[in-house]
Amino acid sequence: MSQPGSELFFAVRPKLIGHYFGQFCLIMAALNLVTLVVSLLTAPDWRISLSYALIILGLLLAWLVLKRLRVSQRMQMNEAMVLAALVFLVVPFIMTIPLLVSDIPFMDALFETVSSVTTTGLSTLPGMEGKPLIFTFSRAWMQWYGGLGIVVFSLALVVRPGLSALRLAAMDEPDDLVGGTRAHARRVVIVYSVLTLSGIILWLVLGGSLRNGVLYILSAVSTGGFAPTSGSFADLPHVRLAWVVTLTTLAGALPLALYHQTWRDGLRPLLDNVELRLLILLIATMTLLVTLSMWSYGTPWSTAVHHAPLMVCSAQTTAGFSSLDPAALDPGSKLLLILSMLIGGGVGSTAGGFKLLRLLVLLTLIRHFVRTMSVPPNTVLRQKLGKKVLEQDDVQDALMIILLFIGAIVLSWLPFVAYGYDPLNALFDVVSATATVGLSTGIVGADLPTPLKGVLCVDMFLGRLECVAWLIFFYHRTWFGRKRDN
């Protein structure tokens, strides 16, 4: 297999894209079968169940047609990226059908499905209390398989070993690029399922109901943030249940490959992981700063101590659950949470943001620059992150992702300011969408102008695939040029 860099000079092959998209349709049909069963048992309107049945039928027909496109070639990296982008474009549109049947306007239905599949958790729909179980379950279920990475979950079962599934869903763990796609994905699915089951069991042991436990944990392990009630954590009967969900989001915000390494090699990989250390440090520091900020603006000390750690963990893991309305926070706390959301969780986790590892690379680069100022001109200093020597490509890729994130946020924030929204609140919600968090100061709602809903949908798409897949998708040489024959 050629190197990824050289493969980008070959245009994608539509026949190969179609073949693997057909395999994806089969996987999506199986995932929707779960939702169909729940709708048959709980849906108050038979049309909802029928819509899921028609979706499954349509996906199966697409699979039957596209599987006839026989291919023997290996997939190029740009083809994998195009397929990833295509998947995340198609799924939200398909899943709007049951919402349209429920008389939800198209733009709100699309916003809801984009938010679900990208594990964001923002919603323009009013109160959840009157919604049927099938509605809250379908949102949580979409977040669950969106967090796992639709592309990894589907392609891992059909793509030949040799192309790392980690890159396909922006889960590019730098030290885990050896295994084949299927082997890696099986490990990820097992880890993801164990984390989900563990969270549900702990929820039940601590006195939570099975229904809410499933809904909360499906959204928590995917760091999605959709709660079955409008008040999120504020509606829970016991604070211990909020911490069960929070611990599950923390587990989901760590690199999924790390759990397999720990199981295989003992605690050493866990103790040596630089992202875990930084995650703990950031949460502790931000919790202290947010607590002090809330207290300095008049919030009682006991209230600040109660809410600050829950809100910080939710922002840092990009989960989006909330124990209080973010609109009620003081400006200092909002700015701190914006920073937490922007950074996000670990590379190879279900969290959003530009990731802890890339922050570490940036800090290493700054440290290297300072060190070069105090040594002789011809001295060669290696840039090291933990035990890993950083190559030029590592630094370049990290800086590019950070720059693209910040650029997307600035360009998306300006229209909100032009519409007259408070600049700080607008920045908070734009960062929340781009980092796939789901916290909102109240700007996101049914009365949000349609163009701004579209802006946030684009932000959620960009954040889920970290902009890279979209750059390749819209790059003209991806589609036009010489194609590899074999």
Coordinates of C-alpha atoms in Angstrom, one line a residue:
M1 CA 0.0 0.0 0.0
S2 CA 1.3 3.4 -0.9
Q3 CA 1.9 6.1 1.6
P4 CA -1.1 8.3 2.4
G5 CA 0.6 11.4 1.1
S6 CA 1.2 10.0 -2.4
E7 CA -2.2 8.5 -2.6
L8 CA -3.8 11.9 -2.5
F9 CA -2.5 12.5 -6.0
F10 CA -4.9 9.8 -7.3
A11 CA -8.5 10.8 -7.8
V12 CA -11.2 8.8 -6.0
R13 CA -12.8 5.9 -7.8
P14 CA -16.6 6.2 -7.7
K15 CA -17.1 2.5 -8.2
L16 CA -15.1 1.7 -5.1
I17 CA -16.8 4.5 -3.1
G18 CA -20.2 3.1 -4.2
H19 CA -19.2 -0.5 -3.2
Y20 CA -18.2 0.4 0.3
F21 CA -21.1 2.8 0.7
G22 CA -23.4 -0.1 0.0
Q23 CA -21.7 -2.1 2.8
F24 CA -22.3 0.9 5.1
C25 CA -26.0 0.8 4.1
L26 CA -26.2 -2.7 5.4
I27 CA -24.7 -1.7 8.8
M28 CA -27.1 1.3 9.1
A29 CA -30.0 -1.0 8.4
A30 CA -28.9 -3.2 11.3
L31 CA -28.6 -0.2 13.6
N32 CA -32.0 1.1 12.6
L33 CA -33.5 -2.3 13.4
V34 CA -32.9 -1.6 17.0
T35 CA -34.9 1.7 16.7
L36 CA -37.6 -0.1 14.8
V37 CA -38.1 -2.6 17.6
V38 CA -38.3 0.2 20.2
S39 CA -40.8 2.1 18.1
L40 CA -43.0 -1.0 17.7
L41 CA -43.1 -1.4 21.5
T42 CA -43.5 2.3 22.5
A43 CA -44.3 4.6 19.6
P44 CA -47.8 6.2 20.0
D45 CA -48.0 6.7 16.2
W46 CA -47.8 3.8 13.8
R47 CA -46.4 6.1 11.1
I48 CA -43.2 6.4 13.1
S49 CA -42.6 2.6 13.1
L50 CA -43.5 2.6 9.4
S51 CA -40.9 5.3 8.7
Y52 CA -38.2 3.2 10.4
A53 CA -39.3 0.2 8.4
L54 CA -39.1 2.1 5.2
I55 CA -35.6 3.4 6.1
I56 CA -34.4 -0.1 6.7
L57 CA -36.0 -1.3 3.4
G58 CA -34.4 1.5 1.5
L59 CA -31.0 0.9 3.0
L60 CA -31.2 -2.9 2.2
L61 CA -32.2 -2.1 -1.4
A62 CA -29.3 0.3 -1.7
W63 CA -27.0 -2.5 -0.4
L64 CA -28.3 -5.0 -2.8
V65 CA -27.7 -2.7 -5.8
L66 CA -24.3 -1.3 -4.7
K67 CA -22.8 -4.7 -3.7
R68 CA -22.9 -5.6 -7.4
L69 CA -20.0 -3.1 -7.9
R70 CA -17.2 -5.7 -7.5
V71 CA -13.9 -4.2 -6.6
S72 CA -10.5 -5.7 -5.9
Q73 CA -8.5 -2.5 -5.3
R74 CA -7.2 -1.3 -1.9
M75 CA -8.9 1.9 -0.6
Q76 CA -6.8 5.0 -0.8
M77 CA -6.7 7.4 2.1
N78 CA -8.6 10.2 0.2
E79 CA -11.3 7.6 -0.6
A80 CA -11.6 6.8 3.0
M81 CA -12.0 10.4 3.9
V82 CA -14.5 11.0 1.2
L83 CA -16.5 8.0 2.4
A84 CA -16.4 9.3 5.9
A85 CA -17.7 12.7 4.9
L86 CA -20.4 11.1 2.7
V87 CA -21.6 9.0 5.6
F88 CA -21.9 11.9 7.9
L89 CA -23.8 13.8 5.2
V90 CA -26.3 11.1 4.3
V91 CA -27.2 9.7 7.7
P92 CA -28.7 12.9 9.2
F93 CA -30.9 13.4 6.1
I94 CA -32.1 9.8 6.2
M95 CA -32.9 10.0 9.9
T96 CA -35.1 13.2 9.5
I97 CA -37.9 11.0 8.1
P98 CA -39.3 9.8 11.5
L99 CA -39.1 13.4 12.8
L100 CA -40.9 14.8 9.7
V101 CA -43.6 12.2 10.3
S102 CA -44.0 13.7 13.8
D103 CA -44.7 17.1 12.2
I104 CA -41.3 18.6 13.1
P105 CA -40.2 21.3 10.6
F106 CA -37.5 20.1 8.2
M107 CA -34.8 22.5 9.4
D108 CA -35.4 21.6 13.1
A109 CA -35.5 17.9 12.2
L110 CA -32.2 18.1 10.3
F111 CA -30.6 20.1 13.1
E112 CA -31.7 17.4 15.6
T113 CA -30.3 14.5 13.5
V114 CA -27.0 16.4 12.7
S115 CA -26.6 17.1 16.4
S116 CA -27.3 13.5 17.3
V117 CA -25.0 11.8 14.8
T118 CA -22.2 14.2 15.5
T119 CA -22.6 13.7 19.2
T120 CA -23.2 17.4 19.9
G121 CA -26.4 17.6 21.9
L122 CA -27.7 21.0 20.8
S123 CA -31.4 21.1 20.1
T124 CA -33.8 23.6 18.7
L125 CA -36.9 21.7 19.9
P126 CA -38.8 22.8 23.0
G127 CA -39.1 20.7 26.3
M128 CA -38.4 17.0 26.2
E129 CA -41.0 16.1 28.9
G130 CA -43.8 15.6 26.5
K131 CA -41.8 13.6 23.9
P132 CA -42.4 9.9 23.5
L133 CA -39.8 7.4 24.5
I134 CA -39.0 6.5 20.9
F135 CA -37.9 10.2 20.3
T136 CA -35.5 10.3 23.3
F137 CA -34.2 6.8 22.6
S138 CA -33.5 7.4 18.9
R139 CA -31.5 10.6 19.8
A140 CA -29.5 8.7 22.4
W141 CA -29.0 5.7 20.1
M142 CA -27.8 7.9 17.2
Q143 CA -25.3 9.6 19.6
W144 CA -24.1 6.2 20.7
Y145 CA -23.3 4.9 17.2
G146 CA -22.1 8.4 16.2
G147 CA -19.7 8.5 19.1
L148 CA -18.3 5.1 18.2
G149 CA -17.8 6.5 14.7
I150 CA -20.2 5.3 12.1
V151 CA -17.4 4.9 9.6
V152 CA -15.2 2.8 11.9
F153 CA -18.2 0.7 13.0
S154 CA -19.2 -0.1 9.4
L155 CA -16.0 -0.1 7.4
A156 CA -14.2 -2.2 10.0
L157 CA -16.4 -5.1 9.1
V158 CA -15.8 -4.8 5.3
V159 CA -12.6 -3.0 4.5
R160 CA -9.5 -5.2 4.1
P161 CA -6.8 -5.1 6.8
G162 CA -4.0 -2.6 6.2
L163 CA -5.9 0.7 6.2
S164 CA -6.2 2.1 9.7
A165 CA -9.7 2.8 10.8
L166 CA -8.4 5.3 13.2
R167 CA -7.9 7.9 10.5
L168 CA -11.4 7.3 9.1
A169 CA -13.2 8.7 12.1
A170 CA -10.6 11.2 13.1
M171 CA -9.5 8.7 15.7
D172 CA -5.8 8.8 14.7
E173 CA -4.0 7.5 17.8
P174 CA -0.4 8.1 16.7
D175 CA 1.0 5.0 18.3
D176 CA -1.7 2.6 17.1
L177 CA -1.4 2.5 13.4
V178 CA -0.1 -1.0 13.0
G179 CA -3.2 -3.2 13.3
G180 CA -5.6 -3.9 10.5
T181 CA -8.9 -2.1 10.3
R182 CA -11.0 -5.0 11.4
A183 CA -8.8 -6.0 14.4
H184 CA -8.7 -2.4 15.6
A185 CA -12.5 -1.9 15.3
R186 CA -13.3 -5.1 17.1
R187 CA -11.2 -3.8 20.1
V188 CA -13.0 -0.5 19.9
V189 CA -16.4 -2.0 19.8
I190 CA -15.6 -4.3 22.8
V191 CA -14.2 -1.4 24.8
Y192 CA -17.1 0.9 23.9
S193 CA -19.7 -1.8 24.8
V194 CA -18.0 -2.6 28.1
L195 CA -18.0 1.1 29.1
T196 CA -21.6 1.4 28.2
L197 CA -22.7 -1.6 30.1
S198 CA -20.6 -0.6 33.1
G199 CA -22.2 2.8 33.2
I200 CA -25.7 1.3 33.1
I201 CA -25.0 -1.2 35.8
L202 CA -23.5 1.5 38.1
W203 CA -26.5 3.7 37.5
L204 CA -28.9 0.9 38.5
V205 CA -26.8 0.0 41.6
L206 CA -27.1 3.6 42.8
G207 CA -30.8 3.7 42.5
G208 CA -31.5 5.0 39.0
S209 CA -34.3 3.8 36.8
L210 CA -33.5 1.5 33.8
R211 CA -35.2 3.8 31.3
N212 CA -33.3 6.9 32.2
G213 CA -30.1 5.0 32.8
V214 CA -30.1 3.7 29.2
L215 CA -30.8 7.1 27.8
Y216 CA -28.2 8.9 29.9
I217 CA -25.4 6.4 29.5
L218 CA -25.8 6.0 25.7
S219 CA -25.3 9.7 25.5
A220 CA -22.6 9.9 28.1
V221 CA -20.2 7.3 26.8
S222 CA -20.5 9.0 23.4
T223 CA -19.9 12.3 25.1
G224 CA -23.1 13.4 23.3
G225 CA -25.1 15.1 26.1
F226 CA -28.7 14.5 25.1
A227 CA -30.7 14.2 28.3
P228 CA -34.3 12.7 28.5
T229 CA -35.5 15.9 30.3
S230 CA -35.0 19.6 29.6
G231 CA -33.2 20.3 32.9
S232 CA -30.5 17.6 32.3
F233 CA -28.7 17.0 35.6
A234 CA -30.9 19.5 37.4
D235 CA -33.8 17.0 37.0
L236 CA -32.0 14.0 38.5
P237 CA -33.3 12.9 41.9
H238 CA -29.8 12.4 43.4
V239 CA -26.5 14.1 42.6
R240 CA -24.8 10.7 42.7
L241 CA -26.5 9.8 39.5
A242 CA -25.1 12.9 37.9
W243 CA -21.6 11.8 38.9
V244 CA -22.3 8.3 37.4
V245 CA -23.0 10.0 34.1
T246 CA -20.0 12.3 34.5
L247 CA -17.6 9.4 35.2
T248 CA -18.9 7.7 32.1
T249 CA -18.2 10.9 30.0
L250 CA -14.7 11.0 31.4
A251 CA -14.2 7.3 30.4
G252 CA -15.4 8.2 26.9
A253 CA -13.1 11.2 26.6
L254 CA -10.0 9.0 26.9
P255 CA -8.4 7.3 23.9
L256 CA -10.4 4.1 23.4
A257 CA -7.2 2.2 22.4
L258 CA -5.8 3.0 25.8
Y259 CA -8.2 0.6 27.5
H260 CA -7.1 -2.3 25.3
Q261 CA -3.4 -1.4 26.0
T262 CA -4.1 -1.3 29.7
W263 CA -5.9 -4.7 29.6
R264 CA -3.0 -6.2 27.7
D265 CA 0.0 -4.6 29.4
G266 CA -1.2 -3.7 32.9
L267 CA -1.5 -0.2 34.4
R268 CA 1.7 1.2 32.9
P269 CA 0.1 2.5 29.6
L270 CA -2.6 4.2 31.7
L271 CA -0.1 5.8 34.1
D272 CA 2.2 6.9 31.3
N273 CA -0.5 8.4 29.2
V274 CA 0.2 12.1 28.8
E275 CA -3.4 13.0 27.7
L276 CA -4.8 11.4 30.9
R277 CA -2.4 13.5 33.0
L278 CA -3.3 16.7 31.2
L279 CA -7.1 15.9 31.4
I280 CA -6.9 15.6 35.2
L281 CA -4.8 18.7 35.5
L282 CA -7.1 20.8 33.3
I283 CA -10.3 19.6 35.1
A284 CA -8.8 20.3 38.5
T285 CA -7.5 23.8 37.4
M286 CA -10.6 24.8 35.6
T287 CA -12.8 23.6 38.4
L288 CA -10.9 25.8 40.9
L289 CA -11.0 28.8 38.5
V290 CA -14.7 28.4 37.7
T291 CA -15.6 28.0 41.4
L292 CA -13.7 31.2 42.3
S293 CA -15.3 33.1 39.4
M294 CA -18.8 32.1 40.3
W295 CA -18.1 33.0 44.0
S296 CA -16.6 36.3 43.0
Y297 CA -19.8 37.2 41.1
G298 CA -22.0 36.5 44.1
T299 CA -22.8 32.8 43.9
P300 CA -22.9 31.2 47.3
W301 CA -19.7 29.1 48.0
S302 CA -21.6 25.9 48.5
T303 CA -23.5 26.3 45.2
A304 CA -20.3 27.1 43.3
V305 CA -18.6 24.0 44.7
H306 CA -21.5 21.8 43.7
H307 CA -21.9 23.0 40.1
A308 CA -18.4 24.0 39.0
P309 CA -16.9 20.4 38.8
L310 CA -20.0 19.0 37.0
M311 CA -20.0 21.9 34.4
V312 CA -16.2 21.7 33.9
C313 CA -16.2 18.0 33.4
S314 CA -19.1 18.3 30.9
A315 CA -17.3 21.0 29.0
Q316 CA -13.8 19.4 29.0
T317 CA -15.2 16.0 27.9
T318 CA -17.5 17.8 25.4
A319 CA -20.4 15.9 26.8
G320 CA -22.8 18.8 27.1
F321 CA -24.8 17.8 30.3
S322 CA -25.5 20.6 32.6
S323 CA -26.4 21.0 36.3
L324 CA -27.5 24.6 35.8
D325 CA -28.4 26.9 32.9
P326 CA -25.2 28.1 31.2
A327 CA -26.9 31.5 30.5
A328 CA -26.9 32.1 34.3
L329 CA -23.1 31.8 34.5
D330 CA -20.9 34.9 34.9
P331 CA -18.7 36.1 32.0
G332 CA -15.5 34.7 33.6
S333 CA -17.0 31.2 34.0
K334 CA -18.3 31.3 30.4
L335 CA -14.8 32.1 29.1
L336 CA -13.2 29.3 31.1
L337 CA -15.8 26.8 29.8
I338 CA -15.2 28.0 26.2
L339 CA -11.5 27.2 26.6
S340 CA -12.3 23.8 28.0
M341 CA -14.8 23.0 25.2
L342 CA -12.3 24.2 22.6
I343 CA -9.5 21.8 23.9
G344 CA -11.8 18.8 24.4
G345 CA -10.7 15.2 25.2
G346 CA -8.2 12.7 24.0
V347 CA -7.3 11.8 20.4
G348 CA -9.0 8.5 19.6
S349 CA -11.8 9.2 22.1
T350 CA -15.5 10.0 21.5
A351 CA -14.9 13.6 22.6
G352 CA -14.7 16.7 20.4
G353 CA -12.5 19.8 20.4
F354 CA -9.1 20.0 18.9
K355 CA -7.9 17.4 21.4
L356 CA -5.5 17.3 24.4
L357 CA -2.6 15.7 22.4
R358 CA -2.6 18.7 20.0
L359 CA -2.4 21.1 22.9
L360 CA 0.5 19.2 24.2
V361 CA 2.2 19.4 20.8
L362 CA 1.7 23.1 20.8
L363 CA 3.1 23.5 24.3
T364 CA 6.0 21.4 23.3
L365 CA 6.7 23.6 20.3
I366 CA 6.6 26.7 22.5
R367 CA 9.0 25.1 25.0
H368 CA 11.3 24.1 22.1
F369 CA 11.3 27.6 20.8
V370 CA 12.2 29.0 24.2
R371 CA 15.0 26.4 24.6
T372 CA 16.6 27.3 21.3
M373 CA 17.0 30.9 22.5
S374 CA 19.5 29.7 25.2
V375 CA 21.7 27.3 23.3
P376 CA 24.5 27.8 20.6
P377 CA 23.1 28.4 17.1
N378 CA 24.2 25.0 15.6
T379 CA 22.9 22.9 18.5
V380 CA 20.3 20.3 17.5
L381 CA 17.5 19.9 20.0
R382 CA 14.9 17.1 19.6
Q383 CA 11.2 17.9 20.3
K384 CA 9.9 15.2 22.5
L385 CA 6.4 14.6 23.9
G386 CA 6.8 12.1 26.7
K387 CA 8.8 9.3 25.2
K388 CA 7.9 10.1 21.6
V389 CA 10.1 12.2 19.4
L390 CA 8.0 14.6 17.5
E391 CA 8.5 14.7 13.8
Q392 CA 7.8 17.7 11.6
D393 CA 4.6 16.1 10.3
D394 CA 3.3 15.6 13.8
V395 CA 3.8 19.3 14.6
Q396 CA 2.4 20.5 11.3
D397 CA -0.7 18.3 11.5
A398 CA -1.4 19.4 15.1
L399 CA -1.0 23.1 14.3
M400 CA -3.2 22.8 11.1
I401 CA -6.1 21.2 13.1
I402 CA -5.9 23.9 15.8
L403 CA -5.8 26.7 13.1
L404 CA -8.7 25.2 11.2
F405 CA -10.8 24.9 14.4
I406 CA -10.1 28.5 15.4
G407 CA -10.8 29.7 11.8
A408 CA -14.1 27.9 11.6
I409 CA -15.2 29.3 15.0
V410 CA -14.3 32.9 14.0
L411 CA -16.1 32.7 10.6
S412 CA -19.2 31.1 12.3
W413 CA -19.2 33.6 15.2
L414 CA -19.4 36.7 12.9
P415 CA -22.9 36.0 11.5
F416 CA -24.3 35.7 15.0
V417 CA -22.8 39.1 16.0
A418 CA -24.2 40.6 12.7
Y419 CA -27.6 39.3 13.7
G420 CA -27.3 41.2 17.0
Y421 CA -26.6 38.4 19.5
D422 CA -24.5 39.0 22.6
P423 CA -20.9 38.4 21.4
L424 CA -19.9 36.3 24.4
N425 CA -23.0 34.1 24.4
A426 CA -22.7 33.7 20.6
L427 CA -19.1 32.6 20.9
F428 CA -20.0 30.2 23.7
D429 CA -22.7 28.5 21.5
V430 CA -20.5 28.5 18.3
V431 CA -17.6 26.8 20.2
S432 CA -20.1 24.4 21.7
A433 CA -21.3 23.4 18.2
T434 CA -17.8 23.2 16.6
A435 CA -16.4 21.2 19.5
T436 CA -19.5 19.0 19.5
V437 CA -20.4 19.8 23.1
G438 CA -24.1 20.8 23.3
L439 CA -24.0 23.4 26.1
S440 CA -26.0 26.5 25.2
T441 CA -26.6 30.0 26.6
G442 CA -30.1 30.0 25.2
I443 CA -29.3 31.2 21.7
V444 CA -30.0 27.8 20.2
G445 CA -33.7 27.3 20.0
A446 CA -36.8 27.2 17.8
D447 CA -36.6 31.0 17.2
L448 CA -33.0 30.9 15.9
P449 CA -33.0 32.2 12.3
T450 CA -32.7 29.4 9.7
P451 CA -29.4 30.6 8.3
L452 CA -27.8 30.5 11.7
K453 CA -29.1 27.0 12.3
G454 CA -27.4 26.1 9.0
V455 CA -24.2 27.7 10.3
L456 CA -24.3 25.5 13.4
C457 CA -25.0 22.4 11.4
V458 CA -21.9 23.1 9.3
D459 CA -19.9 23.6 12.5
M460 CA -21.1 20.3 13.9
F461 CA -20.1 18.5 10.7
L462 CA -16.7 20.2 10.7
G463 CA -16.1 19.4 14.4
R464 CA -17.0 15.7 14.1
L465 CA -14.4 15.0 11.3
E466 CA -12.0 17.8 12.4
C467 CA -12.3 19.6 9.1
V468 CA -9.7 17.3 7.4
A469 CA -12.2 15.0 5.6
W470 CA -14.2 18.0 4.3
L471 CA -11.1 19.6 2.9
I472 CA -10.3 16.5 1.0
F473 CA -14.0 16.0 0.0
F474 CA -14.1 19.5 -1.6
Y475 CA -10.5 19.4 -3.0
H476 CA -10.9 19.4 -6.8
R477 CA -8.1 16.8 -7.4
T478 CA -10.0 14.4 -5.2
W479 CA -12.5 14.0 -7.9
F480 CA -10.7 15.0 -11.1
G481 CA -7.4 13.5 -12.3
R482 CA -5.8 10.2 -13.0
K483 CA -7.1 7.2 -11.1
R484 CA -5.2 4.2 -9.9
D485 CA -6.0 1.1 -11.9
N486 CA -4.9 -1.6 -9.4

